[in-house]
Short mmCIF file of C-alpha atoms in Angstrom, two decimals:
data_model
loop_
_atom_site.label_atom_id
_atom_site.label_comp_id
_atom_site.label_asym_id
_atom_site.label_seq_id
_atom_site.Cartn_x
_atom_site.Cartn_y
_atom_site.Cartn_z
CA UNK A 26 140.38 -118.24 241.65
CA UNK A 27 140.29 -121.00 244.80
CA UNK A 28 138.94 -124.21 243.34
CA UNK A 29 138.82 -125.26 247.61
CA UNK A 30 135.71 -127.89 247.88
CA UNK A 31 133.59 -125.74 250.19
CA UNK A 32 133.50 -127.43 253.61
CA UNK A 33 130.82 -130.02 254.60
CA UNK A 34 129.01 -130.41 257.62
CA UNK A 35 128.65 -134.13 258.85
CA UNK A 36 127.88 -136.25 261.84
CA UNK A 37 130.37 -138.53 263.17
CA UNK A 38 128.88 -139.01 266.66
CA UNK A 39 125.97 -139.71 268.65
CA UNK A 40 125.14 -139.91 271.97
CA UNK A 41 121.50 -140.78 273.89
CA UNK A 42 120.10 -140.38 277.37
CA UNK A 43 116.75 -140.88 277.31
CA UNK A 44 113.89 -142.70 278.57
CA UNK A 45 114.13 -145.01 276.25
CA UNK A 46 117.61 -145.67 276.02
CA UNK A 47 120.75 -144.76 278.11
CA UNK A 48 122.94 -145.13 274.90
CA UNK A 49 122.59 -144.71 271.09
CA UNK A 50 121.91 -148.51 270.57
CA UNK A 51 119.82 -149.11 273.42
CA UNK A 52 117.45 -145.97 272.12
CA UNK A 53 117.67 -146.56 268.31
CA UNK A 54 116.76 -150.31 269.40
CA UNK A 55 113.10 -148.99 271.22
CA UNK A 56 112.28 -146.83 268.82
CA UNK A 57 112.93 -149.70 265.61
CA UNK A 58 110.48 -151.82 267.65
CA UNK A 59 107.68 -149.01 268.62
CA UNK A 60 108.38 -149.40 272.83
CA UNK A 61 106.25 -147.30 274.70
CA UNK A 62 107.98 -146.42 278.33
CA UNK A 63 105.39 -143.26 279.48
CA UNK A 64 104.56 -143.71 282.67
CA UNK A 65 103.16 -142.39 286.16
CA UNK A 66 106.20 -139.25 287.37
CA UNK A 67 107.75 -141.12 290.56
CA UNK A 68 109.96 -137.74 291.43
CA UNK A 69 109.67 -137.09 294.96
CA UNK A 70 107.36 -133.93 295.68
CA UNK A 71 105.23 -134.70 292.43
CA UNK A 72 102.66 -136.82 293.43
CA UNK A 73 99.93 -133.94 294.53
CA UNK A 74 100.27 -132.57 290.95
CA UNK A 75 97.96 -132.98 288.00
CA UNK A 76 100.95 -133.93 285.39
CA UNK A 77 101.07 -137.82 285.82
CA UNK A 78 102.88 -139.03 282.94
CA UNK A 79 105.55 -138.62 281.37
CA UNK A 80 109.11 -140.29 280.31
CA UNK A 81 111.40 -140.73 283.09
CA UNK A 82 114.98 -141.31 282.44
CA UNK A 83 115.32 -144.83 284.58
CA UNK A 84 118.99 -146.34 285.86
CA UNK A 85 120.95 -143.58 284.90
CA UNK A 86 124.09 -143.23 286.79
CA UNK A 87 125.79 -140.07 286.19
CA UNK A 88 129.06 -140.89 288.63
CA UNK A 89 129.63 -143.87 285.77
CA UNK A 90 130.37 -141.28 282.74
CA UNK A 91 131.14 -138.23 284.60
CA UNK A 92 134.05 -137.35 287.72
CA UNK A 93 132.27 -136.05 290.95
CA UNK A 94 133.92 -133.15 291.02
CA UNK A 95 131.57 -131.92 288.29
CA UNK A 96 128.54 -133.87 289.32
CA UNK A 97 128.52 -131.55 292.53
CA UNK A 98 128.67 -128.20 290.57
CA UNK A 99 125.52 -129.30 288.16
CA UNK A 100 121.84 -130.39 287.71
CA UNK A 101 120.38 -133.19 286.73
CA UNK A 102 120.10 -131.43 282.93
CA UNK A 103 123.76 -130.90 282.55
CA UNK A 104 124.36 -134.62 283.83
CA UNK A 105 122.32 -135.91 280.73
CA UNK A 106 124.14 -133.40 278.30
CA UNK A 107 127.67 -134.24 279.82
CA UNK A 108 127.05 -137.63 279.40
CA UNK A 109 125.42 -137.65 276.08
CA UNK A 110 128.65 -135.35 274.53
CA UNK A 111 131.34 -137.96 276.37
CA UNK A 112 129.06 -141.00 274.46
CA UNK A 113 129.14 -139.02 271.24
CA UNK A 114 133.10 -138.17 271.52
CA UNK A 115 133.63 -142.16 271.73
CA UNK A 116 130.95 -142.93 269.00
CA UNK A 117 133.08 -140.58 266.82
CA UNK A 118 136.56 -142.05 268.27
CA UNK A 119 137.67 -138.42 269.02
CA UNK A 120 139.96 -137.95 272.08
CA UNK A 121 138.34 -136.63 275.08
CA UNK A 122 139.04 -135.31 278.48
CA UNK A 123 141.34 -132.97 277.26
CA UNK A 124 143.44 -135.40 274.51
CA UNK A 125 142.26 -133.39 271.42
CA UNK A 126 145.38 -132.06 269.87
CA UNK A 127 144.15 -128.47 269.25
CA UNK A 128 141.51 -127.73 271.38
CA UNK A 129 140.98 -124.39 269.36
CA UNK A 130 139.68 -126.41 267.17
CA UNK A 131 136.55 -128.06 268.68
CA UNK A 132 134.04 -125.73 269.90
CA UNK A 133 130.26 -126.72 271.72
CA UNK A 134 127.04 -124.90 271.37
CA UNK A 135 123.85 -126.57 273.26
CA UNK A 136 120.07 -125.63 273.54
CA UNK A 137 118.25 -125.38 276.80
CA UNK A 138 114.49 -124.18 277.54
CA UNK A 139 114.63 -124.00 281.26
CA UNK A 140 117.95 -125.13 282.69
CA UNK A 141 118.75 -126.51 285.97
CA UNK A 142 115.16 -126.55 288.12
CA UNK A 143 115.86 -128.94 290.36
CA UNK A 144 119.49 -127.35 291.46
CA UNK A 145 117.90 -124.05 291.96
CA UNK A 146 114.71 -125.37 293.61
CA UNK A 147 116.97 -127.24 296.46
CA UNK A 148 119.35 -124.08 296.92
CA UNK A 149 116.09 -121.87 297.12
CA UNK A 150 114.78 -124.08 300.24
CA UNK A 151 117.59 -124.16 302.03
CA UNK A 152 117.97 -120.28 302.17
CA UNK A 153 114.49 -119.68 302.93
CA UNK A 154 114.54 -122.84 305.45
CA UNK A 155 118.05 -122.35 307.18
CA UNK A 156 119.69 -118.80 305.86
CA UNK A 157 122.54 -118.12 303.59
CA UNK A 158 124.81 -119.63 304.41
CA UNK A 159 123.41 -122.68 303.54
CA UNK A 160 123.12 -122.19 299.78
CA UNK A 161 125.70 -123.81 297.76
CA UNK A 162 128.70 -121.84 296.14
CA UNK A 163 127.25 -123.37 292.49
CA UNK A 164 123.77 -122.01 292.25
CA UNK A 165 125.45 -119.24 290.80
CA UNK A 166 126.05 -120.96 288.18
CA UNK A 167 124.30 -125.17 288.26
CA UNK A 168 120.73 -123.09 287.10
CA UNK A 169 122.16 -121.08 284.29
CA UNK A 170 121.23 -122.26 280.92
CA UNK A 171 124.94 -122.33 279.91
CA UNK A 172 125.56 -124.50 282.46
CA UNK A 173 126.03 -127.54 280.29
CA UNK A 174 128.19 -125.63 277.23
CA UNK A 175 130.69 -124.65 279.95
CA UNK A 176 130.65 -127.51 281.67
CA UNK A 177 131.38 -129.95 278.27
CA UNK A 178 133.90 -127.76 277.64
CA UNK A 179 135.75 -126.90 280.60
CA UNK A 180 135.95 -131.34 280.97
CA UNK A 181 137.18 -132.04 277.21
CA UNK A 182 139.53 -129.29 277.39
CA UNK A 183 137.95 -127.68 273.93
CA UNK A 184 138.29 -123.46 273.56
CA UNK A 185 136.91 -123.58 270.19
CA UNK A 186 133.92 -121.52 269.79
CA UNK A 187 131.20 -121.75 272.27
CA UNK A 188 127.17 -121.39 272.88
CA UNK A 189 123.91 -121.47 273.82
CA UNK A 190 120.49 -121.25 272.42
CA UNK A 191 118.21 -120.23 275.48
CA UNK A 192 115.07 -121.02 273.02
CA UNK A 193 111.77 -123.19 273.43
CA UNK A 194 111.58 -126.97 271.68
CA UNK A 195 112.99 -125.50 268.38
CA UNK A 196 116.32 -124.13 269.95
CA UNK A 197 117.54 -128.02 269.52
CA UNK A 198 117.91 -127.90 265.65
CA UNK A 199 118.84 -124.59 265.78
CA UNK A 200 121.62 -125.37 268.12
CA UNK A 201 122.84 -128.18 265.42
CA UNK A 202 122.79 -125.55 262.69
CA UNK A 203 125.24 -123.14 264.65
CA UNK A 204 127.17 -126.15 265.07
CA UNK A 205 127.30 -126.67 260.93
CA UNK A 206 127.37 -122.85 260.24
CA UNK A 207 130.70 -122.84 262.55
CA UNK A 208 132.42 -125.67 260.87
CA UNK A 209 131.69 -124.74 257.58
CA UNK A 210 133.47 -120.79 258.53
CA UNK A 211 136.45 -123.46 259.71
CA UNK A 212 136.05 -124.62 263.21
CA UNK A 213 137.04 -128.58 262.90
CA UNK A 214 134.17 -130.04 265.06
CA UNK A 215 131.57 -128.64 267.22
CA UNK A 216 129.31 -130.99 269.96
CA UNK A 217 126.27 -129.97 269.96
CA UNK A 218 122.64 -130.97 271.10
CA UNK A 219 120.69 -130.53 274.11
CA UNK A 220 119.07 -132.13 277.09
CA UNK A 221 116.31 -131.26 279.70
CA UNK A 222 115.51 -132.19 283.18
CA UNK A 223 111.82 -130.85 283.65
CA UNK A 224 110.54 -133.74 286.24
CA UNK A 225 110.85 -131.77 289.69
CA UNK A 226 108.50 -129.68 291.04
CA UNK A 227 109.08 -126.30 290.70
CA UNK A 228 109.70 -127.48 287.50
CA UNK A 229 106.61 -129.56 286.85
CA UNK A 230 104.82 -125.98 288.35
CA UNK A 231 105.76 -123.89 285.93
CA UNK A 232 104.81 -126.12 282.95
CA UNK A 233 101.34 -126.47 284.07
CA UNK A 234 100.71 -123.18 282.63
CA UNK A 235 100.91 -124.66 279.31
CA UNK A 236 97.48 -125.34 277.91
CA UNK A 237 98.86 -127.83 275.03
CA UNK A 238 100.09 -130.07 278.04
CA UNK A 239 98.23 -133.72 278.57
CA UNK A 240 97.45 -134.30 282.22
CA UNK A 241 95.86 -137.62 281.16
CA UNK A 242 97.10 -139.95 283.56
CA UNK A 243 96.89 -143.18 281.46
CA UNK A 244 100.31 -143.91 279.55
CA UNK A 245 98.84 -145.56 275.84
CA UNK A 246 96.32 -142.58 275.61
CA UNK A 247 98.19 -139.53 277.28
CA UNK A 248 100.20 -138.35 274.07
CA UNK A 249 98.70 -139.28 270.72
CA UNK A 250 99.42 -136.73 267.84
CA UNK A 251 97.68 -136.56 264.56
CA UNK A 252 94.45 -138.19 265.83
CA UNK A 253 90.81 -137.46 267.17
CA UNK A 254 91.75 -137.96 270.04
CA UNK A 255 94.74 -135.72 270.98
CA UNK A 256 95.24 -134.23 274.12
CA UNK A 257 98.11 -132.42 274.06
CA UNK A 258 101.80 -133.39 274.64
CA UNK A 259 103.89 -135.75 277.58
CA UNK A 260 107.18 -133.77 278.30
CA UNK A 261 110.23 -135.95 279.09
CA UNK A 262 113.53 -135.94 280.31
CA UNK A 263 117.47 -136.33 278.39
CA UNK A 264 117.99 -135.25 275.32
CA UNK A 265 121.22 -136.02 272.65
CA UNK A 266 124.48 -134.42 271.75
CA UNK A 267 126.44 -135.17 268.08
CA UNK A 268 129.45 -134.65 266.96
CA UNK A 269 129.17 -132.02 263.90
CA UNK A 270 132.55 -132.08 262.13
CA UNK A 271 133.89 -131.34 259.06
CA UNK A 272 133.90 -133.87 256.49
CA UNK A 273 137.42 -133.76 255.64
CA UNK A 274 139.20 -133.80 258.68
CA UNK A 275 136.72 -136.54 259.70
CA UNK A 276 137.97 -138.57 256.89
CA UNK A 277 141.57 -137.90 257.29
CA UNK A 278 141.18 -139.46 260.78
CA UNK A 279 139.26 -142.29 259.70
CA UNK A 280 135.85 -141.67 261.38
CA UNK A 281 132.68 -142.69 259.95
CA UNK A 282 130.62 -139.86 258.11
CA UNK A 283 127.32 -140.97 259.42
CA UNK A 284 124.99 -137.91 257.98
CA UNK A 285 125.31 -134.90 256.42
CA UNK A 286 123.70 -131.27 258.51
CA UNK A 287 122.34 -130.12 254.82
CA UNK A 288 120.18 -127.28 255.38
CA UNK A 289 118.38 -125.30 258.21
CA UNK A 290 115.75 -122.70 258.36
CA UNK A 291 113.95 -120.88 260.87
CA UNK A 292 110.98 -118.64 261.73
CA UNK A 293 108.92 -116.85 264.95
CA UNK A 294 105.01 -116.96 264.57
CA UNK A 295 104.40 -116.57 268.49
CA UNK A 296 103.39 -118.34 271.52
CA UNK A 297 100.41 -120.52 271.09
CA UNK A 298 99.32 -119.43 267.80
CA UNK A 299 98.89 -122.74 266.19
CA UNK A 300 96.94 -121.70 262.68
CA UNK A 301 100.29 -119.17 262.33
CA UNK A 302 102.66 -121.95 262.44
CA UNK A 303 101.15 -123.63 259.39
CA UNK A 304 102.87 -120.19 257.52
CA UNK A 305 106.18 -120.58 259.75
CA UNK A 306 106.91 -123.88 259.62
CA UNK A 307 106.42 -123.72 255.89
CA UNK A 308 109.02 -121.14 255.60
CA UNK A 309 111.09 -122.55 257.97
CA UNK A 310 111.02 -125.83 255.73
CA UNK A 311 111.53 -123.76 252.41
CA UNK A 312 114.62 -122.08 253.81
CA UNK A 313 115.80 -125.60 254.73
CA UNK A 314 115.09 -127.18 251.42
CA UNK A 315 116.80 -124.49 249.67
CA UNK A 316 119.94 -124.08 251.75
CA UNK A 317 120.41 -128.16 251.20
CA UNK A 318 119.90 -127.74 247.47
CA UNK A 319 116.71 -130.38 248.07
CA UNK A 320 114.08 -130.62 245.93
CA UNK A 321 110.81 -131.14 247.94
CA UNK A 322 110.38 -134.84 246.18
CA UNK A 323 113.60 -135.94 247.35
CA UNK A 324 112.93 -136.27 251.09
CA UNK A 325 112.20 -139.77 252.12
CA UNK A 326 110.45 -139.40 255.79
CA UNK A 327 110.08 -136.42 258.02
CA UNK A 328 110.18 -136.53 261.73
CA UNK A 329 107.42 -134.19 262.52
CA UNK A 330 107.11 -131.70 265.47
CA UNK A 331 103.79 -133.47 266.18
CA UNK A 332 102.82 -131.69 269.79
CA UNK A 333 99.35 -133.64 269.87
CA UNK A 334 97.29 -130.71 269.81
CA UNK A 335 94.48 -130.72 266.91
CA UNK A 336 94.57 -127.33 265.48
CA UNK A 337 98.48 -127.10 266.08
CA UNK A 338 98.86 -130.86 264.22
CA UNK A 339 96.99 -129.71 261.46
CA UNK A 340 98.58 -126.35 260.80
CA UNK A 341 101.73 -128.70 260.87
CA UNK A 342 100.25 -131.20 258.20
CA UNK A 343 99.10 -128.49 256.06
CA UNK A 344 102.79 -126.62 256.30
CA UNK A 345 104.06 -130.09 254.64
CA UNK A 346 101.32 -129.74 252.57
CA UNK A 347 102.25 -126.10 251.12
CA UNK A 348 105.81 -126.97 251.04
CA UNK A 349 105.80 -130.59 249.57
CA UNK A 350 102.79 -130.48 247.82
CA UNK A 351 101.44 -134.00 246.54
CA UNK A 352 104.66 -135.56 247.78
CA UNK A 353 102.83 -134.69 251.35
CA UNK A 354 100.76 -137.64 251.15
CA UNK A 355 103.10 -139.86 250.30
CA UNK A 356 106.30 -139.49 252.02
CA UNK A 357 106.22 -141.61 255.23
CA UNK A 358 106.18 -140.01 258.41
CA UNK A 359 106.82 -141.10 262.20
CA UNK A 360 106.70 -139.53 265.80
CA UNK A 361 109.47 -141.82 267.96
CA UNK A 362 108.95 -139.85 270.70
CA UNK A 363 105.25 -140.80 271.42
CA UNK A 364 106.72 -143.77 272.63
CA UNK A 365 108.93 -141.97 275.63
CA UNK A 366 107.71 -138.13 275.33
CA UNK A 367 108.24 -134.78 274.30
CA UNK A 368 111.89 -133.14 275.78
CA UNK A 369 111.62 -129.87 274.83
CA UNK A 370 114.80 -128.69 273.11
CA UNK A 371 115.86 -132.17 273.47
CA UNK A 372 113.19 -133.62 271.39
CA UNK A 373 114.09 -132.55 268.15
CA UNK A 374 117.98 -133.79 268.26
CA UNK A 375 116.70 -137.09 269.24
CA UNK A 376 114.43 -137.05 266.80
CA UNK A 377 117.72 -135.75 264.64
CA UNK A 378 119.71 -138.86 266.02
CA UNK A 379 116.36 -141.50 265.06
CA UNK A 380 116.76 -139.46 261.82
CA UNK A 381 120.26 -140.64 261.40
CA UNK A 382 119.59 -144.29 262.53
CA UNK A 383 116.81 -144.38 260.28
CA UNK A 384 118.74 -143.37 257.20
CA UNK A 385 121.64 -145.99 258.05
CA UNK A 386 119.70 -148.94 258.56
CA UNK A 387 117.09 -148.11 255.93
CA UNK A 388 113.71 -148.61 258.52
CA UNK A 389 111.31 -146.06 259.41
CA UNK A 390 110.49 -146.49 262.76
CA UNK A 391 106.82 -146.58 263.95
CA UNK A 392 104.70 -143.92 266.06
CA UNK A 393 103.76 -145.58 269.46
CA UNK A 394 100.37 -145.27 270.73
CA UNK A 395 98.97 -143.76 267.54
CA UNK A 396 96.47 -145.99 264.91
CA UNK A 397 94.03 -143.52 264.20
CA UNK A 398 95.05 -140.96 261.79
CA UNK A 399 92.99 -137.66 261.80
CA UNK A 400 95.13 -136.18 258.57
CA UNK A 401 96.31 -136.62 254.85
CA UNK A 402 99.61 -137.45 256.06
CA UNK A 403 101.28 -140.99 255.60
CA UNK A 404 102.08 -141.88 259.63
CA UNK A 405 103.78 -145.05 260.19
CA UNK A 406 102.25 -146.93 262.46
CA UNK A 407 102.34 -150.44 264.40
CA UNK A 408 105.46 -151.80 262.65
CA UNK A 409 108.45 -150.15 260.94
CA UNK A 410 108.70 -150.28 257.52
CA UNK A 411 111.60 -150.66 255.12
CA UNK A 412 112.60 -147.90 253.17
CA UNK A 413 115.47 -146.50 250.55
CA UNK A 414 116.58 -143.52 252.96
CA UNK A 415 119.03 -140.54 251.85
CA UNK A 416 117.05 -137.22 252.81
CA UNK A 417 114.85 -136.99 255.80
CA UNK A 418 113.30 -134.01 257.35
CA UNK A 419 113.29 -133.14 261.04
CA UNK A 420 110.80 -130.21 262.41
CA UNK A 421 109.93 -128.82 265.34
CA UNK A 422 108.16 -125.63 266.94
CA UNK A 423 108.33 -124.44 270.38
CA UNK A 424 105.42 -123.13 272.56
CA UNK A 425 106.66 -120.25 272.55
CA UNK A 426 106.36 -119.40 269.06
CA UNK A 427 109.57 -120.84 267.24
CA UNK A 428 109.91 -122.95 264.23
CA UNK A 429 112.57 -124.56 262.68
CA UNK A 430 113.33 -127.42 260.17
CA UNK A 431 116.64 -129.58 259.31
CA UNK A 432 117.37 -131.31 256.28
CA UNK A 433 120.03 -134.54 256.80
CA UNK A 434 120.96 -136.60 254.36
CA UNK A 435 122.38 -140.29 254.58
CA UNK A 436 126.52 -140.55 254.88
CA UNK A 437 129.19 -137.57 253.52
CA UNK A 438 127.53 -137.73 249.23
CA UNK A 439 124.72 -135.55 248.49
CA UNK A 440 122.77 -138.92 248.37
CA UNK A 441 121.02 -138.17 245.04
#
């Protein structure tokens, strides 16, 4: 009989683009001190619509982390993820731009919700506008919610095993747990994340549809979950990719084992149906729990889906409820991204990466623009506050009717 130690899961990299932070420091340092940066969409061709707010990514220069030659053949939403994965493969101290020394061995598997808008829109105009032959030779391919798996991997060289999750807000933790799953059947590392680039007008267009979307224009009140006064959510733009590796090759390298990718679980209840979710996202959380051998007491602070809709925040506080039971109350819980907004599959791996930072430097981070709590759940608020971190609990459900949850815990241990 093998007596092999089953293979582990862990993070060894991080990398942020977001409105709040074009790398991992900069981000983890606005959401330790509660910054709010919502603000009035500048994107040229927005103006006229009823969407005003939302978080911009600001200063980002893509030709800094990323040749030309591949800037040309992508949008704006591959940018973010390209530059997020090479910011993640340094954080880790892994070899990039083809130095791995088996590139069988690291595969990359991202989420997307609407891919590249913005390309496609541009390409669209100038073939109605000026003909054919006009349209770039990469809108084939620049729009295609692949775009950014292919386009990580074809730079770093890696022919491991590859993906996407073409999925609402949820697809971002479920695109971490195909990462795990394939490292733990023996692929050495997997990059994995997503990133988003709704803030041009077609795409702004097509979100407007969405009835749990705020079109207050006034940044401190336009996205305020778990209170009275909710109005719905503020999309944003970037996202985050990790490094997902297994634990022992990690340490025979000498990289730092940052978190463990303990359990994952996920449901369908369907689009819009809020009171549905509480029984999804309770399942979805079960199935985590279990698969992480996690006892509901032992996690320390969730990092809830929070979409700032009343009946949908409720159904969400009463899933912890059903799942956690008394522990519900007490177990502190925080919404970073009310500071810089909702990026659709990229929300929930930055709320994965705050997880991460949260754990390490033992602070929950506050929930921006939120002071008035309309639940029986424990929401940090104002200030962080201190806290013994080993488990925490990331959720997330997409408008289209997903659910999933993600236990991490602190490090490589089991943190008991």
């Amino acid at each position: 009989m093998s007596t092999q130690r089953p293979r582990r899961a862990v993070v060894t990299g991080i990398g942020v683009i977001a409105p709040n932070g074009l790398r991992t420091d900069a981000y983890w340092k606005s959401v330790r001190e509660g910054l709010g940066v919502l603000g009035r969409i500048t994107r040229e061709g927005c103006e006229h619509l009823p969407l005003k707010v939302a978080g911009q990514v600001e200063g980002f220069d893509a030709s800094a982390l990323i040749d030309e030659r591949f800037l040309v053949q992508t949008d704006r939403f591959t940018h973010y993820a390209m530059a997020a994965a090479a910011l993640a493969l340094d954080d880790a101290g892994l070899a990039h731009e083809g130095g791995v020394e088996d590139p069988f061995s690291v595969g990359v598997v991202t989420a997307a919700g609407s891919g590249g808008g913005e390309f496609g829109q541009r390409e669209l105009q100038k073939l109605w506008g000026q003909g054919s032959k006009f349209v770039g030779p990469y809108q084939s391919i620049a729009w295609f919610y692949a775009a950014s798996t292919g386009q990580i991997s074809i730079r770093h060289g890696f022919k491991g095993p590859c993906g996407v999750v073409a999925s609402d807000e949820a697809g971002g933790l479920d695109a971490l747990a195909h990462a795990a799953r394939a490292v733990r059947r023996g692929t050495g590392a997997m990059v994995a994340g997503a990133a988003e680039a709704p803030l041009a007008p077609y795409s702004m267009v097509c979100q407007l549809g969405y009835p749990e979307l705020s079109t207050v224009d006034d940044p401190d009140r336009a996205y305020r979950p778990f209170t009275a006064k909710a109005c719905g959510f503020v999309p944003a733009e970037g996202g985050a990719m990790l490094l997902v590796e297994d634990e022992a090759r990690a340490l025979d390298r000498g990289a730092t084992v940052r978190a463990t990718v303990a359990g994952h679980g996920a449901t369908f209840t369907g689009a819009s149906r809020w009171k549905e979710s509480r029984e999804g996202l309770a399942q979805a959380v079960r199935v985590a729990l279990d698969e992480a051998g996690c006892a509901p007491e032992e996690i320390d602070v969730v990092f809830p889906d929070a979409l700032g809709v009343p009946e949908a925040d409720r159904a969400e506080a009463l899933a912890l409820a059903d799942v956690l039971g008394a522990h519900a109350t007490r177990v502190p819980v925080t919404a970073p991204k009310t500071g810089y907004g909702r990026a659709y599959c990229g929300a929930s791996v930055l709320d994965t990466a705050a997880a991460v930072l949260a754990m390490e430097h033992g602070l929950v981070p506050p929930t921006p623009h939120v002071y008035d709590i309309d639940c029986d759940l424990d929401v940090v608020m104002s200030r962080a506050r201190p806290a013994e971190l080993r488990t925490a609990l990331v959720l997330s459900r997409g408008l289209m009717g997903s659910n999933a949850a993600l236990v991490v815990r602190r490090g490589g241990g089991l943190a008991r």
